[in-house]
Coordinates of N, CA and C in Angstrom, one line a residue:
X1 N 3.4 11.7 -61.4 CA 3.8 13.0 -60.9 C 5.1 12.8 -60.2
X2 N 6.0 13.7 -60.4 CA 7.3 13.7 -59.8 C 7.8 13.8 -58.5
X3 N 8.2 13.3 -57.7 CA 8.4 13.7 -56.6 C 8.6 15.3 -56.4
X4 N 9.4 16.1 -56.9 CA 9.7 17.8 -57.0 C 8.3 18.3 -56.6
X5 N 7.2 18.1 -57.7 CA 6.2 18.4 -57.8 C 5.3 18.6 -56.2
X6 N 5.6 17.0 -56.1 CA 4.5 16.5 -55.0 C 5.7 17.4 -53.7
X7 N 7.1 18.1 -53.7 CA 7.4 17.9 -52.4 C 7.2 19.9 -52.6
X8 N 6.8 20.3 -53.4 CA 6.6 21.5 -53.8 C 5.1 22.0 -53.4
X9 N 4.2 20.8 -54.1 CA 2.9 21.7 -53.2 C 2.8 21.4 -51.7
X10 N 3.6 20.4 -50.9 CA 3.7 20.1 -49.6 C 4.4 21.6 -49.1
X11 N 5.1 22.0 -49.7 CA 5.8 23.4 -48.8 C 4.7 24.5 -49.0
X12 N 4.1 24.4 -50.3 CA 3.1 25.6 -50.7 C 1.7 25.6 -49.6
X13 N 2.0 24.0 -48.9 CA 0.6 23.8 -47.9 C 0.9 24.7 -46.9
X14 N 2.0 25.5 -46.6 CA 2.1 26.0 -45.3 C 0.9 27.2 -45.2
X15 N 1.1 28.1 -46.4 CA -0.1 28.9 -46.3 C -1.4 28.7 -45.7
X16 N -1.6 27.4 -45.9 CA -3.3 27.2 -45.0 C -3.2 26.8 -44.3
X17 N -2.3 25.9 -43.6 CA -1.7 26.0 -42.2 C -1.4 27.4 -41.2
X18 N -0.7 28.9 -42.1 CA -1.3 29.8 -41.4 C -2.4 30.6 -41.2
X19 N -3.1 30.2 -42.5 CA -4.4 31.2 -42.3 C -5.3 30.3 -41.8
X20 N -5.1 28.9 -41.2 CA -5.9 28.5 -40.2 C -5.6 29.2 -38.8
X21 N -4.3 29.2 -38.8 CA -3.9 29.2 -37.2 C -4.1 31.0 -37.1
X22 N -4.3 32.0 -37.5 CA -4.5 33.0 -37.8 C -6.1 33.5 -37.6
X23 N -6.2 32.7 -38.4 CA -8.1 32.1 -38.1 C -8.0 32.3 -36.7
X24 N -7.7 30.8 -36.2 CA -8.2 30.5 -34.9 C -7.9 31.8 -33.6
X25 N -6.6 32.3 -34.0 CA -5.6 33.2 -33.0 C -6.6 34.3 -32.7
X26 N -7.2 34.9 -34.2 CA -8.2 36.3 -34.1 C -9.7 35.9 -33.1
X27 N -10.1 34.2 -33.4 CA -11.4 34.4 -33.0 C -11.3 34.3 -31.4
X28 N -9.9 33.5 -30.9 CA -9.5 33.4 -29.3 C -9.8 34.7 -28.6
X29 N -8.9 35.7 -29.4 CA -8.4 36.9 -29.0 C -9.4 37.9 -29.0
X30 N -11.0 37.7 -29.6 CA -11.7 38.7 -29.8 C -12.7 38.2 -28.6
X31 N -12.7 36.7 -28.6 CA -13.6 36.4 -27.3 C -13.1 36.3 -26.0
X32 N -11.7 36.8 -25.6 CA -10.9 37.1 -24.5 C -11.5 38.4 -24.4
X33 N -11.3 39.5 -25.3 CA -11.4 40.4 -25.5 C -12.8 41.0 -25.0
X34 N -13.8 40.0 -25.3 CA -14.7 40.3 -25.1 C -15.4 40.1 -23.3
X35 N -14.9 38.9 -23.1 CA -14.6 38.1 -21.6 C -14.0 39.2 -20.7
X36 N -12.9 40.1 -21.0 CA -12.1 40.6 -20.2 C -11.9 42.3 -20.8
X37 N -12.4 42.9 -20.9 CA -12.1 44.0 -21.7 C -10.6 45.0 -21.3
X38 N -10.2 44.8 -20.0 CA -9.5 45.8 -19.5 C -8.2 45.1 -19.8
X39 N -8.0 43.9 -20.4 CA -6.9 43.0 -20.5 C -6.5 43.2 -22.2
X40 N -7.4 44.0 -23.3 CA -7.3 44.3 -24.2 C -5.9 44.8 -24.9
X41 N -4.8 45.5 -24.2 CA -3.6 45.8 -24.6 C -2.5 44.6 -24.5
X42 N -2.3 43.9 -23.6 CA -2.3 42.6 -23.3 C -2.4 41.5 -24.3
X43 N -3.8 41.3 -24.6 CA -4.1 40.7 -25.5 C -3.6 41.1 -27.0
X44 N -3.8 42.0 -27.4 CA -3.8 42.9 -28.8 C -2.1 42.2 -28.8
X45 N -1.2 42.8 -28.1 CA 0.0 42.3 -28.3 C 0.4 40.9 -28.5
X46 N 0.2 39.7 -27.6 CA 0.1 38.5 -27.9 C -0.5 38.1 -29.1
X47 N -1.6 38.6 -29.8 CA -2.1 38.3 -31.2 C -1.1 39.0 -32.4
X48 N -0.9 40.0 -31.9 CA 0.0 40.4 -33.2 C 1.6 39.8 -33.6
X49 N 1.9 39.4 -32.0 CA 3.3 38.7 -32.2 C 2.6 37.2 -32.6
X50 N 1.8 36.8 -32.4 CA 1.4 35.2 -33.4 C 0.8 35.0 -34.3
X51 N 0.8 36.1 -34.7 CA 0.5 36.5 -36.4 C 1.2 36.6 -37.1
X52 N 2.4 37.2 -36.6 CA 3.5 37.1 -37.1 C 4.4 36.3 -37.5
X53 N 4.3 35.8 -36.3 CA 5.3 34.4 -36.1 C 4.6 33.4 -37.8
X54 N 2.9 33.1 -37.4 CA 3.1 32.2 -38.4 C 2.4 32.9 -39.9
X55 N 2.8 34.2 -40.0 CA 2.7 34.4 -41.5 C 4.4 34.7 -41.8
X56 N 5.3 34.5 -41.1 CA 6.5 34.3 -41.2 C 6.8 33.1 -41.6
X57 N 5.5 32.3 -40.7 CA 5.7 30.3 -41.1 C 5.7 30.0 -42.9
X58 N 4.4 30.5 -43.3 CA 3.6 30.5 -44.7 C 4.9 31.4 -45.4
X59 N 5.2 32.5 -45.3 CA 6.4 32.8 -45.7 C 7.5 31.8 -46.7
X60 N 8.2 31.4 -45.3 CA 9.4 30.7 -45.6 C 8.3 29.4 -46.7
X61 N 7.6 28.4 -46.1 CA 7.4 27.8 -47.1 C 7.1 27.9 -48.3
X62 N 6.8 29.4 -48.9 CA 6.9 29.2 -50.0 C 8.2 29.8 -51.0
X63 N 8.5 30.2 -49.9 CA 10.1 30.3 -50.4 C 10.5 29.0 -50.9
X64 N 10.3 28.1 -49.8 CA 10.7 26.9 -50.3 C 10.0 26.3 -51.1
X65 N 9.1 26.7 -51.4 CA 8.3 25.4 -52.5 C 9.0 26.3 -54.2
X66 N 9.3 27.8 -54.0 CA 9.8 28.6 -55.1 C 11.3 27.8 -55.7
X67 N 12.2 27.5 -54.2 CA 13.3 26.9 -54.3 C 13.1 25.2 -54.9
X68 N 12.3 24.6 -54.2 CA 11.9 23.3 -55.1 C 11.8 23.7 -56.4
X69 N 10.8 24.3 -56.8 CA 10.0 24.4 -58.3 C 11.5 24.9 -58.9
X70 N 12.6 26.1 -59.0 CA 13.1 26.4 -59.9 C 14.4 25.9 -59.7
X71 N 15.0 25.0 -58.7 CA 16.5 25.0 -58.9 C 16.5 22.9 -58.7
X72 N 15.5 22.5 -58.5 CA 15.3 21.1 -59.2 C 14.6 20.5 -60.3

């Protein structure tokens, strides 16, 4: 197997690296949620800006695993 290959599904890994951390962010945020109800706007915001952030992460990596695969 080629190095390209192997450094291509390594960038494509980012995606489950977000939809873990995405995972974990929703189940924090619903049992804060639930802990604290009046803190709910608060919270809602903090979750959506780190959702972001790392489906921005999963993003770019596969930009770059696209950039591996077709210009090496």
């Amino acid at each position: 197997m080629s190095t390209v290959a192997i450094g291509a599904a390594v960038a494509a890994l980012t995606g489950i690296g977000a939809g873990v951390g995405i995972g974990l962010a929703t189940y924090k945020a619903v049992d804060a949620i639930a802990r604290q109800p009046e803190a709910e706007s608060k919270i809602s915001k903090a979750l959506l800006l780190g959702c972001a952030l790392a489906e921005a992460t999963a993003i770019y990596g596969f930009v770059v695993a696209l950039l591996i695969i077709f210009t090496l």
